[in-house]
Coordinates of C-alpha atoms and ligand atoms in Angstrom, one line a residue:
Chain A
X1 CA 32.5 -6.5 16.5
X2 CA 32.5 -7.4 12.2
X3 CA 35.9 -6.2 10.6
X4 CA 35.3 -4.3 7.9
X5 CA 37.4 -5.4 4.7
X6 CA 37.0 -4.4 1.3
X7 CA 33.4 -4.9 0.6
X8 CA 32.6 -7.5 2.8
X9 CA 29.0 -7.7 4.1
X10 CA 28.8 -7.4 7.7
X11 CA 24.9 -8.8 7.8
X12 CA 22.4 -9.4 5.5
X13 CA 19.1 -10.1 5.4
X14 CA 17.0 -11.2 2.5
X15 CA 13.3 -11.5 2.0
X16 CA 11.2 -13.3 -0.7
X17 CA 7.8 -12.9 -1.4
X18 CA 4.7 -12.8 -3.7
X19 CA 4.1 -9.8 -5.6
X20 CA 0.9 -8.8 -4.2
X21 CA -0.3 -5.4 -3.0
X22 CA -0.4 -5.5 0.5
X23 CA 3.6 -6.8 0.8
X24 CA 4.7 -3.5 -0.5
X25 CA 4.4 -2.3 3.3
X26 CA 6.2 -5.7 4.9
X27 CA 8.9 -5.1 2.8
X28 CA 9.7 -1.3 3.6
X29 CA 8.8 -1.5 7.7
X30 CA 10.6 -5.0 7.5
X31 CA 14.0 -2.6 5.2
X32 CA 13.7 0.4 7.8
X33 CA 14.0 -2.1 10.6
X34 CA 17.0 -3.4 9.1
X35 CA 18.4 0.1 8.3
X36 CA 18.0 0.7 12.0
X37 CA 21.3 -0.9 12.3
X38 CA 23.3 1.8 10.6
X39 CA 23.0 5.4 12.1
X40 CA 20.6 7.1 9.7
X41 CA 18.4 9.6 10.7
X42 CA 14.7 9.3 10.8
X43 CA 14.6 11.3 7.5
X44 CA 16.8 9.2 5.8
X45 CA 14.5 6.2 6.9
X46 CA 11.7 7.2 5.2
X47 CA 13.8 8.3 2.4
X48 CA 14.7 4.4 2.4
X49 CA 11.4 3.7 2.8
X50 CA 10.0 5.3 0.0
X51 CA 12.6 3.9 -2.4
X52 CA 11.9 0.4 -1.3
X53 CA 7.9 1.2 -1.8
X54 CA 9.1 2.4 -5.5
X55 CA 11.4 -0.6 -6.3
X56 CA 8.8 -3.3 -5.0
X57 CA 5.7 -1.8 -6.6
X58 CA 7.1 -1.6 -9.4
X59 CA 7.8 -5.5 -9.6
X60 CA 4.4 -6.1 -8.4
X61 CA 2.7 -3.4 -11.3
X62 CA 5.1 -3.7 -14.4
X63 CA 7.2 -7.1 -13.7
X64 CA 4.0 -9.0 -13.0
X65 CA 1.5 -7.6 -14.6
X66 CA -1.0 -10.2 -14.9
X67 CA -0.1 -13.0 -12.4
X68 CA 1.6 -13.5 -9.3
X69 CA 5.0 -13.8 -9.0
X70 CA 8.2 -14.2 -6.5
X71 CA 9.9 -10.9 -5.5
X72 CA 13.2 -10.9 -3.8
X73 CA 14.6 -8.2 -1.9
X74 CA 18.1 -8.3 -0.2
X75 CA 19.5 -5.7 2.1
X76 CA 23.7 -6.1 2.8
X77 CA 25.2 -3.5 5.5
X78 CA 28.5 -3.3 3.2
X79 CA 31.3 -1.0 4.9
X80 CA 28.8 1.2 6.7
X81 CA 26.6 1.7 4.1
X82 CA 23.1 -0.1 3.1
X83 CA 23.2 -1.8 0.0
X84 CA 19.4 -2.4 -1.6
X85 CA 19.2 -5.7 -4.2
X86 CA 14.9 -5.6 -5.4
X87 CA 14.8 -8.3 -8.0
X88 CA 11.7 -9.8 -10.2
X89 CA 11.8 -12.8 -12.7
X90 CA 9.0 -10.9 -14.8
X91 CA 8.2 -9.2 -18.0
X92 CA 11.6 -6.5 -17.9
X93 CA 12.0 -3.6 -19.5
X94 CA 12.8 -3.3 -23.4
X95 CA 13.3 0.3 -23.4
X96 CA 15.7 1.4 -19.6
X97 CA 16.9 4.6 -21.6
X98 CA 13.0 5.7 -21.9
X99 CA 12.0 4.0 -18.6
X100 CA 14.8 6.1 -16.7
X101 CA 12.7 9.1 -18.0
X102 CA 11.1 11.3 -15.3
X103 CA 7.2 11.7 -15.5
X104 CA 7.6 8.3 -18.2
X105 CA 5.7 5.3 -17.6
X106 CA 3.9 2.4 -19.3
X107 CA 0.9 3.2 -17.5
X108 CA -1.2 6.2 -18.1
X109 CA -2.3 6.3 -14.7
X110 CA 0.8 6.7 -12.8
X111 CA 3.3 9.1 -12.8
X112 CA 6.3 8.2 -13.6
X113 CA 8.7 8.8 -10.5
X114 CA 9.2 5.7 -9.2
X115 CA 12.7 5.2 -10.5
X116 CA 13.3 9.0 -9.7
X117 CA 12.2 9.1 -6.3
X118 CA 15.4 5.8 -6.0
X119 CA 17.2 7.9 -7.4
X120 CA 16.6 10.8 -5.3
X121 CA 16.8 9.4 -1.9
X122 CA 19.4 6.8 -2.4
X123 CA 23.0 7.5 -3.2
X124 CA 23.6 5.3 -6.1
X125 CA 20.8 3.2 -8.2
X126 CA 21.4 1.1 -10.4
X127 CA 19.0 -0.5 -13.3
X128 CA 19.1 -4.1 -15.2
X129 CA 16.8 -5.7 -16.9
X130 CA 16.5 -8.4 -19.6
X131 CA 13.2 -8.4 -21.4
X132 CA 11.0 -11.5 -20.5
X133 CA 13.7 -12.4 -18.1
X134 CA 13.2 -9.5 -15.2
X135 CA 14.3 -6.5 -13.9
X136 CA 17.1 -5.9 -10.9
X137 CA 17.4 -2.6 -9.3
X138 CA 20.4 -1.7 -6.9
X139 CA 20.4 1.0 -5.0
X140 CA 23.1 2.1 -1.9
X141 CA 22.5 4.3 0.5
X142 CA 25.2 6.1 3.3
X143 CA 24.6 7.8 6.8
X144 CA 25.3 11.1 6.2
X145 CA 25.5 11.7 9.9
X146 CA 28.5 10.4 11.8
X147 CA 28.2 7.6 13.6
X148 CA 29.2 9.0 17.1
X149 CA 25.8 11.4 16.5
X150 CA 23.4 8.3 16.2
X151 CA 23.9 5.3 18.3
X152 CA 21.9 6.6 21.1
X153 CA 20.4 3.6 20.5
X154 CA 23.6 1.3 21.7
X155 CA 24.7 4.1 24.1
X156 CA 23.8 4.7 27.7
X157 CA 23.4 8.5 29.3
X158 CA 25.0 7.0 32.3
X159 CA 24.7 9.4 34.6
X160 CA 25.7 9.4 38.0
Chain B
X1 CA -5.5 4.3 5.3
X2 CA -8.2 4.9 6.9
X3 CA -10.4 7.7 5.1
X4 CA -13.3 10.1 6.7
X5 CA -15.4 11.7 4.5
X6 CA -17.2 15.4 5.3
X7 CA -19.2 17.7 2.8
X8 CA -19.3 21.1 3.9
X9 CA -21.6 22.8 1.4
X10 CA -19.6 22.4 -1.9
X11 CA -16.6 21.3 -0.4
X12 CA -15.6 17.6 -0.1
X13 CA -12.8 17.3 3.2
X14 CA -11.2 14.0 3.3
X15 CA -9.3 13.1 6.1
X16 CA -6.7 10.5 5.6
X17 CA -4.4 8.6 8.2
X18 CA -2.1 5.8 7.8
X19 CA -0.4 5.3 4.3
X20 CA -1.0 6.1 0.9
X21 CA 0.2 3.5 -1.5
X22 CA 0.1 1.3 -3.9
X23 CA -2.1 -1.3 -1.4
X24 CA -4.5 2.0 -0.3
X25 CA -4.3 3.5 -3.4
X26 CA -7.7 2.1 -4.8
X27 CA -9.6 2.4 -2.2
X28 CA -8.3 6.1 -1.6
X29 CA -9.6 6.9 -5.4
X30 CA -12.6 4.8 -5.5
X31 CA -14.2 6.3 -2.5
X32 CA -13.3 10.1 -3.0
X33 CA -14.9 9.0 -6.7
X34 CA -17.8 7.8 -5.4
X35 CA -18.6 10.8 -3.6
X36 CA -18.1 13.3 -6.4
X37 CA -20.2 11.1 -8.5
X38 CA -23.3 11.5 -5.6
X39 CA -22.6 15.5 -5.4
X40 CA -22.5 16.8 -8.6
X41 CA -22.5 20.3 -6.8
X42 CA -18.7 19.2 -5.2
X43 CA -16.4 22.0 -6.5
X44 CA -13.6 21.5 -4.0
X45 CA -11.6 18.8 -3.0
X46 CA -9.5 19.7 0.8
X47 CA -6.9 16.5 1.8
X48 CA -6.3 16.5 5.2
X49 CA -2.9 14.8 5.7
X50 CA -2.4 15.2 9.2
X51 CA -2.5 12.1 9.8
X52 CA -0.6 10.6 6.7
X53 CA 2.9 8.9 7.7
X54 CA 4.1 7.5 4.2
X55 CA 3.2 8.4 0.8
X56 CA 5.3 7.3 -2.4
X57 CA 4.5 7.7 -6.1
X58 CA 1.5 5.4 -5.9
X59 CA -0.6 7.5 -3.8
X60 CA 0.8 11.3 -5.4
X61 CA -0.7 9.2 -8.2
X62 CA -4.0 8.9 -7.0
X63 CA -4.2 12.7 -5.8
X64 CA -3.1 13.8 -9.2
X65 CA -5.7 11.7 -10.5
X66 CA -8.5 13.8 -8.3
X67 CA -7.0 16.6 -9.1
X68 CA -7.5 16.2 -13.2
X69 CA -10.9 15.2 -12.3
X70 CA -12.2 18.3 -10.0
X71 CA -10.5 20.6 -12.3
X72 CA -12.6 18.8 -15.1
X73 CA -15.6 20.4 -13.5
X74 CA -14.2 23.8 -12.7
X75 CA -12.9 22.4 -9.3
X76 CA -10.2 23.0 -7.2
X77 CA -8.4 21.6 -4.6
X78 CA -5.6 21.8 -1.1
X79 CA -3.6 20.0 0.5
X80 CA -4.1 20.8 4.6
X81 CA -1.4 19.8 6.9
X82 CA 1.2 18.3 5.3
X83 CA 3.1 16.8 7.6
X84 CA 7.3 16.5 7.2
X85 CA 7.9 13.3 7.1
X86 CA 6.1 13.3 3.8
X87 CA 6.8 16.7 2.7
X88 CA 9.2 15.5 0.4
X89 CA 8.0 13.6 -2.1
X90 CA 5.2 16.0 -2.5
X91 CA 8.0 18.7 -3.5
X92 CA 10.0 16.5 -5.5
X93 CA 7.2 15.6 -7.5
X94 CA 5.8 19.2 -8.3
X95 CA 2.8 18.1 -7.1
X96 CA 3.1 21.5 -4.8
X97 CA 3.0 23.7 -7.4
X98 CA -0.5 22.1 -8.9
X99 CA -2.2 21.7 -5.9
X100 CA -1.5 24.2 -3.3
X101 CA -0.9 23.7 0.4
X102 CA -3.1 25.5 3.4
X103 CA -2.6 26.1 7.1
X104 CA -6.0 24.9 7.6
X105 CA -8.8 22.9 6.9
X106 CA -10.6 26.6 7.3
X107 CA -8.3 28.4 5.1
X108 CA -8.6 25.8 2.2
X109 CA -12.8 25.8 2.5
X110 CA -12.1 29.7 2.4
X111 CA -10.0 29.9 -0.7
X112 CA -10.8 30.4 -4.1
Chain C
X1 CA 6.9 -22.6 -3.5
X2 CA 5.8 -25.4 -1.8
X3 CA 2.2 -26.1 -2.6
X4 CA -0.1 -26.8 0.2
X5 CA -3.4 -28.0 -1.0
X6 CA -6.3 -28.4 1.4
X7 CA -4.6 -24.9 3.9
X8 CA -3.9 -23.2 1.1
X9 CA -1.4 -20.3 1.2
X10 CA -3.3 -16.9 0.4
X11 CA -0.1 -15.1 1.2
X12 CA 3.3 -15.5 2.4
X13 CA 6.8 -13.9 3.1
X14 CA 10.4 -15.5 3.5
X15 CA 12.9 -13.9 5.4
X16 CA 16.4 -15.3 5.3
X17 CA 19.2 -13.9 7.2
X18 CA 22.7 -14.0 10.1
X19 CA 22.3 -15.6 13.1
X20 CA 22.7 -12.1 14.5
X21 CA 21.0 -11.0 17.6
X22 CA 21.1 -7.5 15.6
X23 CA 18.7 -9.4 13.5
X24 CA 16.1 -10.3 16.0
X25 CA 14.4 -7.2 16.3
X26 CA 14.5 -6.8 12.2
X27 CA 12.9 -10.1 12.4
X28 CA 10.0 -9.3 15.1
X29 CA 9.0 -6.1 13.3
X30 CA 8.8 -7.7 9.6
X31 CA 6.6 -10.2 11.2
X32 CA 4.1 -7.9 12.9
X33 CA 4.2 -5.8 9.5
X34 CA 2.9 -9.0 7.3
X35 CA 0.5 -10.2 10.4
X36 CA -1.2 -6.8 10.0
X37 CA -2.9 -8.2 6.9
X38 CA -4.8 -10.1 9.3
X39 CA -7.3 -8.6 11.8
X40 CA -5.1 -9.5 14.9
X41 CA -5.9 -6.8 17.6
X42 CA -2.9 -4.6 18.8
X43 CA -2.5 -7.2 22.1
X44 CA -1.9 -10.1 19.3
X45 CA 0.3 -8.4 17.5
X46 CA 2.8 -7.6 20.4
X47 CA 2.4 -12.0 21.6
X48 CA 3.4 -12.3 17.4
X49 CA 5.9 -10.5 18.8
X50 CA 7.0 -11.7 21.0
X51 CA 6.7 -15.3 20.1
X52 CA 8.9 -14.7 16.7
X53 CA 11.6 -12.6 19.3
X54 CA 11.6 -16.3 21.5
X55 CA 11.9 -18.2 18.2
X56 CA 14.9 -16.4 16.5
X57 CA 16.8 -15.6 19.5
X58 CA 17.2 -19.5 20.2
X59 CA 18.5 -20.0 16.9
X60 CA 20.8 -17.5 17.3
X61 CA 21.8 -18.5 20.8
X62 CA 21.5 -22.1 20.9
X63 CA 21.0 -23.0 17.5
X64 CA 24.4 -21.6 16.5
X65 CA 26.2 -20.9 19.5
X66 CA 29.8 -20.6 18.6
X67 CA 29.5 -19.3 14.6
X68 CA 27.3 -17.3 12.7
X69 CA 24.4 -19.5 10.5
X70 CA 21.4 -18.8 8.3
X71 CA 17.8 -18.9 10.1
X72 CA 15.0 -19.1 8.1
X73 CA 11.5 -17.3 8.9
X74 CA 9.2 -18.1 6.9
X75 CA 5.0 -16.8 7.8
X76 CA 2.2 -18.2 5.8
X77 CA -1.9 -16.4 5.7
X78 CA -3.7 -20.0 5.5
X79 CA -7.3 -19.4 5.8
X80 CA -6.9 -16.5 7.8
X81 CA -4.6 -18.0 10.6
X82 CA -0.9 -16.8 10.5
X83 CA 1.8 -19.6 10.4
X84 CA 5.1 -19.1 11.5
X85 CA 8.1 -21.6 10.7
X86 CA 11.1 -20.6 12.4
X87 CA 14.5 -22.9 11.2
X88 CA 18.2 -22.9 12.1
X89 CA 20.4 -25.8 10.9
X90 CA 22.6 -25.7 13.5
X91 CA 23.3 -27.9 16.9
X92 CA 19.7 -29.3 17.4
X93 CA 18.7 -30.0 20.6
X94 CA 19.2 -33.5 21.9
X95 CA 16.4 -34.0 24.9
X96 CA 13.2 -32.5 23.2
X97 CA 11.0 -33.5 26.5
X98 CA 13.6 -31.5 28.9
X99 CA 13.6 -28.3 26.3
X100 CA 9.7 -28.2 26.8
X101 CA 9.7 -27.8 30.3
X102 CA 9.4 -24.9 32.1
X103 CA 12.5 -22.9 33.7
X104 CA 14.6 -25.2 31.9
X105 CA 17.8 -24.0 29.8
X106 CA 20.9 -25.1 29.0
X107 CA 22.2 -21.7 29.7
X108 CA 22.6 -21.2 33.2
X109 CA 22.1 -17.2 32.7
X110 CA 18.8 -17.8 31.1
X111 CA 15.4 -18.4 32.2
X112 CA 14.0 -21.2 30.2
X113 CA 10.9 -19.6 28.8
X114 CA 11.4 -19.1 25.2
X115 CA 9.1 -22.2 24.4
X116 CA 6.5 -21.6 27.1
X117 CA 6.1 -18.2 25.4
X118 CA 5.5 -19.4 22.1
X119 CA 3.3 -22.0 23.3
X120 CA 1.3 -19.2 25.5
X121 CA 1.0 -16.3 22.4
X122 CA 0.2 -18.9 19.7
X123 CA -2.9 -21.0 18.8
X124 CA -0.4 -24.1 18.3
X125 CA 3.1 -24.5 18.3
X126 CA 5.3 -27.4 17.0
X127 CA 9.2 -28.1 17.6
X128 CA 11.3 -30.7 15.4
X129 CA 14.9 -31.1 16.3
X130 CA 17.5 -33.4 15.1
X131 CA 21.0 -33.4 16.8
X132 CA 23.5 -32.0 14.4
X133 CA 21.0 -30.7 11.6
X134 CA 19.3 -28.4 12.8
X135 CA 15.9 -27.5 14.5
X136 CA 12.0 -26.3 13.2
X137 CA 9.4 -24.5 14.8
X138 CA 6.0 -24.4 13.9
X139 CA 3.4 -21.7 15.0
X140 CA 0.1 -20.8 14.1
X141 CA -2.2 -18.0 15.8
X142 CA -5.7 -17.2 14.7
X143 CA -7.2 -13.4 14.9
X144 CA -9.8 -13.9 17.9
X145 CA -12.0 -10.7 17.1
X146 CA -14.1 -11.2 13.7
X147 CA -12.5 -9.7 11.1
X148 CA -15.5 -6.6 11.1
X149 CA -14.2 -5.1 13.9
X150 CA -11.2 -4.7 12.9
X151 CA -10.5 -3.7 9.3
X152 CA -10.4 0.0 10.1
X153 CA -7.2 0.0 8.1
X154 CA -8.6 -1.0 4.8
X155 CA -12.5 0.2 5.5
X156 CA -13.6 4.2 5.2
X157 CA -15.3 6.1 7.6
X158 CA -18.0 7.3 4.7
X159 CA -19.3 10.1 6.7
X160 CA -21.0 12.1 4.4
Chain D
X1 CA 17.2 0.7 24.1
X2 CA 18.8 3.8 25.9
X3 CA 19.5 3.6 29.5
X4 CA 19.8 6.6 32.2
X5 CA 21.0 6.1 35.5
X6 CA 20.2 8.1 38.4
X7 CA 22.0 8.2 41.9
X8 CA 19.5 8.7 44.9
X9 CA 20.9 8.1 48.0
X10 CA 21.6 4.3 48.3
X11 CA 19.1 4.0 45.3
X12 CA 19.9 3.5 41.7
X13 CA 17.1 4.1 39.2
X14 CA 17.4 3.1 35.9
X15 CA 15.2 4.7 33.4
X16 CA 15.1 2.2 29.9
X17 CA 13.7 3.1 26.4
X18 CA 13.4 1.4 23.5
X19 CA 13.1 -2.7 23.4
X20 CA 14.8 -5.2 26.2
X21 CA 15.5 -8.3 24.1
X22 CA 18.7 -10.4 23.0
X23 CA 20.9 -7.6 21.3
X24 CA 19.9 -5.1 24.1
X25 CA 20.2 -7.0 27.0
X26 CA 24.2 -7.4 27.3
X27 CA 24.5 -3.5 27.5
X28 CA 22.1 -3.2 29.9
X29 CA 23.5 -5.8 31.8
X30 CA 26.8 -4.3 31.7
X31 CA 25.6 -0.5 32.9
X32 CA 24.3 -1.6 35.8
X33 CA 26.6 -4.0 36.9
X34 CA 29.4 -0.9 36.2
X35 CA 27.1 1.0 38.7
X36 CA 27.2 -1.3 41.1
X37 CA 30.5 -2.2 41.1
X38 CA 31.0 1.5 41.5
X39 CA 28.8 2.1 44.1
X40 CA 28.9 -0.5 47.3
X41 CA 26.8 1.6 49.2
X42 CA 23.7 1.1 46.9
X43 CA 20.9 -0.9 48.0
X44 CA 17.8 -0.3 46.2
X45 CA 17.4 -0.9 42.4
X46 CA 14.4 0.9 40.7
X47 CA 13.7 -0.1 36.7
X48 CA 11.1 2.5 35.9
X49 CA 10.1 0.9 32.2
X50 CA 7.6 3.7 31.4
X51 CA 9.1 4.0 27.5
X52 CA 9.9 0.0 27.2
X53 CA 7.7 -1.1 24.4
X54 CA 9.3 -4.6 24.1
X55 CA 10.6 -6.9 26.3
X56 CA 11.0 -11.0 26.1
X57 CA 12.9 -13.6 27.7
X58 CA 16.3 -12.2 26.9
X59 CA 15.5 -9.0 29.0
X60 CA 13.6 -10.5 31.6
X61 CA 16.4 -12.7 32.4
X62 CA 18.8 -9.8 32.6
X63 CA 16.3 -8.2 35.1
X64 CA 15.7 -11.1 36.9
X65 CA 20.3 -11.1 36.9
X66 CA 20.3 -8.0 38.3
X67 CA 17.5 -8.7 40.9
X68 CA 20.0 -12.1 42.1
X69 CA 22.6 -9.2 42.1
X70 CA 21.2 -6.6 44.4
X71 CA 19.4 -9.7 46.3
X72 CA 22.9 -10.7 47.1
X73 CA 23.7 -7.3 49.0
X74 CA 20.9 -7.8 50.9
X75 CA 19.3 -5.1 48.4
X76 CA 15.7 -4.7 47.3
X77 CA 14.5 -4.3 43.8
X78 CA 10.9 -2.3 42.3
X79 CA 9.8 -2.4 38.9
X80 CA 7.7 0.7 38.1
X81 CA 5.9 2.1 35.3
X82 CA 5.6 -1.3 33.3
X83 CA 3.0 -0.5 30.9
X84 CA -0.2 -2.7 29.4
X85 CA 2.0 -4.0 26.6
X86 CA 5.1 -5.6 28.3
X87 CA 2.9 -6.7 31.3
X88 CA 2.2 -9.2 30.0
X89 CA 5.4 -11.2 30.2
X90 CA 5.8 -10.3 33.7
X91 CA 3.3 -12.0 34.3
X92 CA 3.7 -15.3 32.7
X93 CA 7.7 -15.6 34.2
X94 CA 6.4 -15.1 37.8
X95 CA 8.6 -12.0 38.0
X96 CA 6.1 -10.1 39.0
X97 CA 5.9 -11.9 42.3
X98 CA 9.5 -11.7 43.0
X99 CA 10.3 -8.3 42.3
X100 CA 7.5 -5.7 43.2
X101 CA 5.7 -3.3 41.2
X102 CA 5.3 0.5 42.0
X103 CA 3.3 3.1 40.6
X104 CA 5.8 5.8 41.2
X105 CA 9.7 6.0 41.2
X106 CA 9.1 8.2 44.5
X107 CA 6.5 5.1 46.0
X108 CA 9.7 2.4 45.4
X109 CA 12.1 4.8 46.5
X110 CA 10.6 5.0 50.0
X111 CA 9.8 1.7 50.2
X112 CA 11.5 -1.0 52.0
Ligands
ADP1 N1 10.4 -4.2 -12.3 C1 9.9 -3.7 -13.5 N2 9.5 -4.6 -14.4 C2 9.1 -4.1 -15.6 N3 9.1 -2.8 -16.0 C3 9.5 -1.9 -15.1 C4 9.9 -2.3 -13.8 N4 10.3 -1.2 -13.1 C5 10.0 -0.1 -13.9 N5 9.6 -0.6 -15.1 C6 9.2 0.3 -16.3 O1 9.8 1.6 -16.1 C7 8.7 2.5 -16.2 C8 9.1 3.7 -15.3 O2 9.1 3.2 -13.9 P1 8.8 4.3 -12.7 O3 9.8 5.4 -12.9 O4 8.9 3.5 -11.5 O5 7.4 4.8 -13.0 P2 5.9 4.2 -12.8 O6 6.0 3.0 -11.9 O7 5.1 5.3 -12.3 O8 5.5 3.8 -14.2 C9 7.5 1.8 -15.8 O9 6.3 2.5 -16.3 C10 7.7 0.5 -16.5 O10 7.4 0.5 -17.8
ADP2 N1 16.9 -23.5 18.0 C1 17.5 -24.2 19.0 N2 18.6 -24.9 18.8 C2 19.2 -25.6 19.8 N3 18.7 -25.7 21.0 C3 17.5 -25.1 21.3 C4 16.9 -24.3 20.3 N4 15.7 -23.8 20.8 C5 15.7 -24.2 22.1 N5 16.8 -25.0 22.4 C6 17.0 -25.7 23.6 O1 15.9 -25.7 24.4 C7 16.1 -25.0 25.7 C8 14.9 -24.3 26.2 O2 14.6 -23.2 25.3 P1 13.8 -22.0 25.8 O3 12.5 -22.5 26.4 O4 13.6 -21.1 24.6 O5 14.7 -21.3 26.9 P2 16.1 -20.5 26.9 O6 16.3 -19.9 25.6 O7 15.9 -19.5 28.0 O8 17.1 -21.5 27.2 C9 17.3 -24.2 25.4 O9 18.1 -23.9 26.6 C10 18.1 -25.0 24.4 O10 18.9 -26.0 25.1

């Protein structure tokens, strides 16, 4: 069993991979498998789930808008929490004040939530971006349940 | 996302399963287009979500984006079955408020 | 990104991560979520399966057996075939030829059919191993059914 | 995976959800083992993997550890409910002609 110090990571996993379309779902089944490992609730997976949809598309629609590029994700299990790392080497963001913005967005076509819904369903999320350099996001997220509630999926009924 | 189609005199039912985003988003909006550009008549839109398991902010994109065009021609159009799991962004977003929720596929055709 | 010229990549994800046997389920279930771009049938996704289980949980057990080191998965569309590379650089195996056969482990609890699995559920499979740095293996598996019949998840029913 | 354990008699039936593979396999290793350490008496082993959606090498061996276990009590062992997409395996190892297959936990019970 890992010892927990100050923030050390317990496990990680990382993935890296090309910003098309169609790896937007890879990346969240392959983060809620991950997730698994903590005792979240089913709602709180998709909760993760939709803020790793958000934080991918978003490097494959704004940080590479017209070519393919290398997204990497990395997922720590830090003191029994998830810690989210979704980074892109692409265009960034010149203006995170207005990008923060609910219902903004440099496309007229969608909606403007993305960073919202992170914001929403993760407990902290964090924004940087350098402008022809790319854009990181970092988001955390807890178990709001407690652990002795969830691990039905180490733990035996043994009944005899 | 795998999409079926139905017209049921002026009402366009599309029945979606799978996920809704930013890979399916397209193809969600293309076909649903296509149809409303072969029936003129089309005056409401019903989405069946029953069998919808994820939806982010790509796909209540392309919904909103049926929405504005139905209403262009005097349209409406319900959301039918909702299902929890995706309940949430749907609230979060507002998008409840613009396009109401039914019971039924039944109850949405019957509305006004 | 390594290029590869004549089997082009069309598509491909890396996953990096602990030698953990948490991991190996995280591992299985990205894999099957990137092999659904291809038209495997439901049958071919669980051998993916299990083949990528077989492949990381040796690197995990034998690879690395008394400390914790980095495997590599990395899966590849080339010309609508899925390629899985599977890397630990840990112990390597010293007698490839015994490895290969049949019922034979090192581990006297186990049952020696890690490789005959992988060789069964893939088209192809390859092992490199050098003593000391570490070990490769290479799979490849085809979609048998044409891709018609099974693209349900990006085709519409247009019923009208 | 999520294990229940049933006395019967001098049978123990294990009922397993969930996926059999290398992080899963030690525990259930471990449960039964702590059963039949427990128990002397017991003689029959029944795995009825109805809800098992996953199993490789890893928990094949652990079955095929138990099956040396009971073996060596002069025990019997039945595998029941092994659906379409774990057969599979069975079938390749060979286990499926060492430890029988049942339709029913009540068909290996009262067999010998
Ligand atoms: N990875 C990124 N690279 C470049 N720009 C980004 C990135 N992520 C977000 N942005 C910018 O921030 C804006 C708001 O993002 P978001 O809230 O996700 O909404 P949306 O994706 O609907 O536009 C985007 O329109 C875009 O201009
Ligand atoms: N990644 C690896 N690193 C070191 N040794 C390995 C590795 N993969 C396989 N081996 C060796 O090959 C043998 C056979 O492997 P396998 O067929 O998977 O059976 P098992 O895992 O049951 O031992 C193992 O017992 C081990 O000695």
């Amino acid at each position: 069993m890992p010892e927990q110090s100050a923030t050390r990571s317990d496990n990680f996993v990382q993935l890296t991979f090309l910003s098309k379309p169609e790896n937007v779902a890879f990346a969240r089944v392959a983060i809620a498998a991950f997730a698994a490992q903590l005792p979240f609730t089913l709602e709180e997976i998709d909760e993760i789930k939709v803020a790793t949809s958000e934080a991918v598309s978003n490097c494959v629609i704004h940080g590479y808008p017209d070519s393919l590029g290398i997204v990497t994700l990395r997922a720590d299990l830090v003191d029994g929490s998830l810690r989210l790392e979704v980074k892109d080497e692409g265009v960034g963001i010149a203006d995170l004040a207005a990008a923060k913005e609910a219902t903004f967005s440099t496309d007229p076509e969608r909606m403007g939530l993305g960073l919202v819904f992170m914001e929403s369903f993760m407990d902290e999320m964090h924004i940087e971006s350098a402008p022809g350099r790319g854009t990181t996001v970092v988001m955390t997220k807890r178990p709001t349940s407690s652990a002795q509630e969830n691990v039905n999926d180490r733990q035996s009924d043994h009944e005899l | 996302m795998k999409l079926q189609l139905e017209k049921i005199g002026r009402t366009l039912v599309a029945r979606i399963s799978g996920e809704l985003d930013l890979e399916s988003a397209p193809l969600f909006r293309e076909k649903i287009d296509e149809a409303l550009l072969e029936y003129e008549m089309i005056n409401r839109l019903v989405l069946n979500l029953a069998e919808v398991d994820f939806v982010d902010s790509s796909g209540l994109g392309v919904i909103l984006g049926r929405y504005k065009k139905i209403r262009s021609r005097m349209g409406s159009m319900f959301l039918v079955n909702v299902n929890p799991s995706v309940a949430k962004v749907f609230e979060l977003s507002g998008l409840f408020k613009i396009i109401p929720a039914k019971d039924s596929e039944q109850e949405a055709i019957q509305s006004s």
